[in-house]
PDB file of C-alpha atoms in Angstrom:
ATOM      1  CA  UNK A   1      18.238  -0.484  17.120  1.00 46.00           C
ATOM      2  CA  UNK A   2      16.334  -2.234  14.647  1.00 55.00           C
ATOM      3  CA  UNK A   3      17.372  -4.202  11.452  1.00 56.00           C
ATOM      4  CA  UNK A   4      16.226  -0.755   8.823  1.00 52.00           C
ATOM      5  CA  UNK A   5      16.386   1.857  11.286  1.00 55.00           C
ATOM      6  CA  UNK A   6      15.923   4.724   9.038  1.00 65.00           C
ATOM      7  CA  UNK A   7      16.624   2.942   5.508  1.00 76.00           C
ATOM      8  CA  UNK A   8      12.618   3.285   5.126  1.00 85.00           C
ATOM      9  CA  UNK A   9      12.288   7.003   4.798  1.00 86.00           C
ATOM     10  CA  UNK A  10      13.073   6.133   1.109  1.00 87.00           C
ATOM     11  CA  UNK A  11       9.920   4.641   0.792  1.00 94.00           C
ATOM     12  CA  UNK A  12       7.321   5.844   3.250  1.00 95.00           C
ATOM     13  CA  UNK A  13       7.150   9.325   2.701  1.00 94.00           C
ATOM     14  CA  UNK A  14       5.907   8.752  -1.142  1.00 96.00           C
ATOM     15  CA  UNK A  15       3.638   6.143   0.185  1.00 97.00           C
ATOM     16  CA  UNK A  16       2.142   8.740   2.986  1.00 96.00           C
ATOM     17  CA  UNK A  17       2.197  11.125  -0.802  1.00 96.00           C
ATOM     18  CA  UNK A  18       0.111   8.282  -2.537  1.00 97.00           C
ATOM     19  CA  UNK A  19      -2.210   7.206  -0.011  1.00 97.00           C
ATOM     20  CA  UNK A  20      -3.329  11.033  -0.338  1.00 96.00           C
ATOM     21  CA  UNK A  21      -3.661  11.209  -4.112  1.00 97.00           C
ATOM     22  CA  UNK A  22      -5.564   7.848  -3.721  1.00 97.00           C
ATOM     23  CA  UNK A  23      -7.981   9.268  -1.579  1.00 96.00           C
ATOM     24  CA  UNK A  24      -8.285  12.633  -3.574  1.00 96.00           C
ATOM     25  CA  UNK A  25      -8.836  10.211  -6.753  1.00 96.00           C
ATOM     26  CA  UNK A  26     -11.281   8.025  -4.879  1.00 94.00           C
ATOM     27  CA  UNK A  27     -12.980  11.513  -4.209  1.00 93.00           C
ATOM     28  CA  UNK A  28     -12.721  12.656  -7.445  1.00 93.00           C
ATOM     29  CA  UNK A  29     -16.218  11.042  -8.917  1.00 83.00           C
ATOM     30  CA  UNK A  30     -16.561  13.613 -12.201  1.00 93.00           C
ATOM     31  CA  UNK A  31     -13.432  12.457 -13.208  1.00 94.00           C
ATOM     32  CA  UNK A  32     -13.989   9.396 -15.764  1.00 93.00           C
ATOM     33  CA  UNK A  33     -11.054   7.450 -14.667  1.00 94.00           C
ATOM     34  CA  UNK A  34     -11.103   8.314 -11.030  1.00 94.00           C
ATOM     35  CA  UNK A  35     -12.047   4.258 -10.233  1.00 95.00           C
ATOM     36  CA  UNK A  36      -8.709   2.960 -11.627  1.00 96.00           C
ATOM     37  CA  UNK A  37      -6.543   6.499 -10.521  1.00 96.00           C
ATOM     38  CA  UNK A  38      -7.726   5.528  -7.435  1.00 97.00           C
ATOM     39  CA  UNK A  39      -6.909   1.924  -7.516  1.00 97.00           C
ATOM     40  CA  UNK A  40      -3.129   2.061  -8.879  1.00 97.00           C
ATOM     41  CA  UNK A  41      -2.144   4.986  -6.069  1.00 98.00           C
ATOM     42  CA  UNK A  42      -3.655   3.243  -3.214  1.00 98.00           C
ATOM     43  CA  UNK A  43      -2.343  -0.189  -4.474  1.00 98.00           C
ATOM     44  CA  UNK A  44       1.256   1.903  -4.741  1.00 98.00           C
ATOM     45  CA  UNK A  45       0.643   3.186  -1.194  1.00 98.00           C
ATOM     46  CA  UNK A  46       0.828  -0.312   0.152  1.00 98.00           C
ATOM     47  CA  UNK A  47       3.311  -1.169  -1.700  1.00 98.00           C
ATOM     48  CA  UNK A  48       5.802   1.376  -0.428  1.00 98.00           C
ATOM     49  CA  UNK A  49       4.143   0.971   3.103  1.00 98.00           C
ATOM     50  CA  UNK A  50       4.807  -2.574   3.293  1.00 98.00           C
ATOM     51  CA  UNK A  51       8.329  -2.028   1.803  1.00 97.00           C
ATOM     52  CA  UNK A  52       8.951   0.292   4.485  1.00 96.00           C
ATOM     53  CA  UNK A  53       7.821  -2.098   7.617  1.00 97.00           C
ATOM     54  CA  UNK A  54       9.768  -4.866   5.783  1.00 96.00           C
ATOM     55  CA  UNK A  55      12.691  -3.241   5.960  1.00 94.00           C
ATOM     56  CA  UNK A  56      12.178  -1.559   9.071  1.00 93.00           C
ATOM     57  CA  UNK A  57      11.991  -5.119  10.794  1.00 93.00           C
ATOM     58  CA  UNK A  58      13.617  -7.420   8.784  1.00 92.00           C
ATOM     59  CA  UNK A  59      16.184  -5.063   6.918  1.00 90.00           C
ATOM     60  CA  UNK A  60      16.680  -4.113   3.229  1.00 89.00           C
ATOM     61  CA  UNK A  61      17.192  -7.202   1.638  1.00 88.00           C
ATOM     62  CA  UNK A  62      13.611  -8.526   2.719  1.00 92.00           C
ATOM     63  CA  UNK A  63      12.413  -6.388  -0.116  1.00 94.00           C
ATOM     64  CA  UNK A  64      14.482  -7.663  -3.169  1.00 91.00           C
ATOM     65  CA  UNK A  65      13.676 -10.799  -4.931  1.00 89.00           C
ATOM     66  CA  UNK A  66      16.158 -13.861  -4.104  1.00 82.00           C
ATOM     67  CA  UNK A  67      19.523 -13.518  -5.777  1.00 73.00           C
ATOM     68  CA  UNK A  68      18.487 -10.113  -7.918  1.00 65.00           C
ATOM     69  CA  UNK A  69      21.377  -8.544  -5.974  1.00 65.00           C
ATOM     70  CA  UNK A  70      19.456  -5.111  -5.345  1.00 66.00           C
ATOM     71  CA  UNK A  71      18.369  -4.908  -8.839  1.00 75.00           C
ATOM     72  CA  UNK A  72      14.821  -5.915  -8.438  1.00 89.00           C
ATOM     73  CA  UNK A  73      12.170  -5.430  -5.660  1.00 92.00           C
ATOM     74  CA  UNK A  74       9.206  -7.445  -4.478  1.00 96.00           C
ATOM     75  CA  UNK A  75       6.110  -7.251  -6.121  1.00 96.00           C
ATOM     76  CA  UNK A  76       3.354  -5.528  -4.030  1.00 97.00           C
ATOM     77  CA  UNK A  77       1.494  -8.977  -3.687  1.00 98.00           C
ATOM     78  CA  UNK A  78       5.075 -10.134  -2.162  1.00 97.00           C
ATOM     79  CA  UNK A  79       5.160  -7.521  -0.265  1.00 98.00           C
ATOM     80  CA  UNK A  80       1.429  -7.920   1.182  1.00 98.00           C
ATOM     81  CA  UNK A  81       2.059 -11.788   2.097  1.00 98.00           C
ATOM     82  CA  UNK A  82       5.402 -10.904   3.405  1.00 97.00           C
ATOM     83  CA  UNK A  83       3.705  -8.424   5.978  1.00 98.00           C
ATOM     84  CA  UNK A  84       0.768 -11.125   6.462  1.00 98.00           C
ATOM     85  CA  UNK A  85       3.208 -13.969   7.237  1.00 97.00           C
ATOM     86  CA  UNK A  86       5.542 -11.920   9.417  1.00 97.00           C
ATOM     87  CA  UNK A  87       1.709 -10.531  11.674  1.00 97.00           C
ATOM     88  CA  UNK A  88       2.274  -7.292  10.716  1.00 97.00           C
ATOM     89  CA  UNK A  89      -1.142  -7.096   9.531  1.00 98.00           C
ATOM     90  CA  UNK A  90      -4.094 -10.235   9.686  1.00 98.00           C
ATOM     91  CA  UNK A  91      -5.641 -12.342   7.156  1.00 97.00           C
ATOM     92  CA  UNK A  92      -8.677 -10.077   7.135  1.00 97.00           C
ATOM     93  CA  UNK A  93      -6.560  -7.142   6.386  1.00 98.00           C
ATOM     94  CA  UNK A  94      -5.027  -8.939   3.851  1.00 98.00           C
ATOM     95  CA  UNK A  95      -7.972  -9.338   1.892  1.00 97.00           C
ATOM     96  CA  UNK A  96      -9.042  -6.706   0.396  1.00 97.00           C
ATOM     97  CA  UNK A  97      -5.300  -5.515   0.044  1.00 98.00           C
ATOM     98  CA  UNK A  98      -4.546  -7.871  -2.585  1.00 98.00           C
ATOM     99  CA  UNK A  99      -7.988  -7.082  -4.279  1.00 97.00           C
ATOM    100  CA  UNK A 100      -7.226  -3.661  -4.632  1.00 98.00           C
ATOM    101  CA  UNK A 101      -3.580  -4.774  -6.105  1.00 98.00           C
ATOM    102  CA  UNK A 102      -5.570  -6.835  -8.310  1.00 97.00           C
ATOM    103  CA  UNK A 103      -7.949  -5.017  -9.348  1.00 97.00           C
ATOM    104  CA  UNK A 104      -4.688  -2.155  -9.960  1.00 97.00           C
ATOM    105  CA  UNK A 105      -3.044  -4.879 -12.544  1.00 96.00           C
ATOM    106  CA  UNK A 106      -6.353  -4.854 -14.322  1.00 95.00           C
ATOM    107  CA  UNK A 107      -6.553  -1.473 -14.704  1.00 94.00           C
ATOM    108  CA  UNK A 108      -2.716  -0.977 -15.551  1.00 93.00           C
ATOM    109  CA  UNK A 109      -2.753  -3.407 -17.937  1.00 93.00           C
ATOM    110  CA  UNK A 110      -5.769  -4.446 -19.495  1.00 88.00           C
ATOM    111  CA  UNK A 111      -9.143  -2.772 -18.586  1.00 91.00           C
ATOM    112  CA  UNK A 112     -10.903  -2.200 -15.108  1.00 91.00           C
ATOM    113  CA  UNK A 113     -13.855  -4.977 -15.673  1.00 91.00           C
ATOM    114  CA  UNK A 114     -17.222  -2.893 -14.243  1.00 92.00           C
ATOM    115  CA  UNK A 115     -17.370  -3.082 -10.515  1.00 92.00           C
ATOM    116  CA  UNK A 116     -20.122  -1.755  -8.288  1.00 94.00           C
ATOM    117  CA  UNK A 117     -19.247   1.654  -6.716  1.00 91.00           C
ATOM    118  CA  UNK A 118     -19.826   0.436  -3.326  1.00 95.00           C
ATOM    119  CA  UNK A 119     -17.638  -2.726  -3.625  1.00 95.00           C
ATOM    120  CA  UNK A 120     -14.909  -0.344  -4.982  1.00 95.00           C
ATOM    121  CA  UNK A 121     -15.689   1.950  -2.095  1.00 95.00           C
ATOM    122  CA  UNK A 122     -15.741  -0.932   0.044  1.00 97.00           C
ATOM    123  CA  UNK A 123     -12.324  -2.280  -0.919  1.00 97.00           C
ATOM    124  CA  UNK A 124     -10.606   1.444  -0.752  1.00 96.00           C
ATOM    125  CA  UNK A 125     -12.424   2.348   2.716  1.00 97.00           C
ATOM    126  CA  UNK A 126     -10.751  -0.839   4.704  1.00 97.00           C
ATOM    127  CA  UNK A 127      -7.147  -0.707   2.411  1.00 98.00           C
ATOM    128  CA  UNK A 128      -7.078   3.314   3.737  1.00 97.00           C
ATOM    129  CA  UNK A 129      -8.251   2.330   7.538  1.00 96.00           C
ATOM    130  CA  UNK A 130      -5.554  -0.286   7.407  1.00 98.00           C
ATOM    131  CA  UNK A 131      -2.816   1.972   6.080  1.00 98.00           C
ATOM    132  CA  UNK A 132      -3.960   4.304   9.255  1.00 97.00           C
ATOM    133  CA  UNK A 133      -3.457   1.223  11.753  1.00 97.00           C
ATOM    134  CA  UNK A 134       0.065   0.189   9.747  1.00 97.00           C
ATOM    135  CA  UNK A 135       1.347   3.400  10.239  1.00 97.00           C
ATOM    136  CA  UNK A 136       0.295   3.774  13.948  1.00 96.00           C
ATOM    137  CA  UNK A 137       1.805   0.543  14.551  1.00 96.00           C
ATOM    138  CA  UNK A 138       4.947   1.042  12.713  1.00 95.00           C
ATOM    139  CA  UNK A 139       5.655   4.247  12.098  1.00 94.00           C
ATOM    140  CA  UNK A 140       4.455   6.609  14.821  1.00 92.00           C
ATOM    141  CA  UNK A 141       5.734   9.832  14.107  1.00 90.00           C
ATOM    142  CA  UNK A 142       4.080   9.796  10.719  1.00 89.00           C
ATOM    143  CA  UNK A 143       0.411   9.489  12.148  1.00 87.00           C
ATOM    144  CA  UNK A 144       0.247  13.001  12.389  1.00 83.00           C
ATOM    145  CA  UNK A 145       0.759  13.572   8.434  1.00 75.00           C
ATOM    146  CA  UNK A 146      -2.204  11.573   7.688  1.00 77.00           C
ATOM    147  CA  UNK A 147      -5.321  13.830   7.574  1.00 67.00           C
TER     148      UNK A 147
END
């Protein structure tokens, strides 16, 4: 049985929940904010995603920062290179994964500089088509609860 069997389903279910508001936000082109609603819930997606296959195969404590004792998690860039480093995903999928998360700390905390819509399209396309392949890869039984 693996490391986290089962200790994920705290996590992947709201990242299946934001991967679908990211895409209805992405979608969402009247909206005047849609760029960086779009950005923070597909950058939270992968967050919880990679949380989920982290503990999956490497158990709980792979997502908690050294000697926070449970009281702090990984950042979602952490989380991205810990995935990367481990192969769960490739240097090209990588990418545009930790654009998106950067381009989400922009927009949560300063302001989304101007970026081309088909950049930003760009980026969200590949980080939702690697989410798909993640969960196929990982998590199976949940492929059927992406639409």
């Amino acid at each position: 049985m693996p490391v986290g069997y089962r200790n994920y389903t705290k996590y992947l279910p709201n990242a299946l929940r934001a991967i679908h508001s990211g895409i209805e936000r992405a979608n969402a082109i009247n909206d005047p904010y849609y760029k960086e609603a779009s950005l923070m819930l597909i950058a939270n997606a992968w967050e919880l995603l990679a949380k989920s296959v982290l503990i999956k195969h490497a158990g709980e404590a792979a997502i908690y920062e050294k000697g926070s004792r449970k009281e702090r998690t990984i950042t979602a860039e952490v989380a991205i290179n810990k995935l990367k480093n481990l192969g769960y995903i490739s240097d090209l999928q990588a990418a545009p994964l930790q654009q998106v998360i950067s381009l989400r700390n922009e927009a949560a905390h300063q302001s989304l500089p101007e970026i081309p819509d088909e950049l930003l399209f760009h980026l969200e396309y590949y980080s939702i088509r690697y989410f798909r392949e993640v969960i196929d890869a990982n998590f199976k039984q949940y492929s059927k609860n992406l639409r």
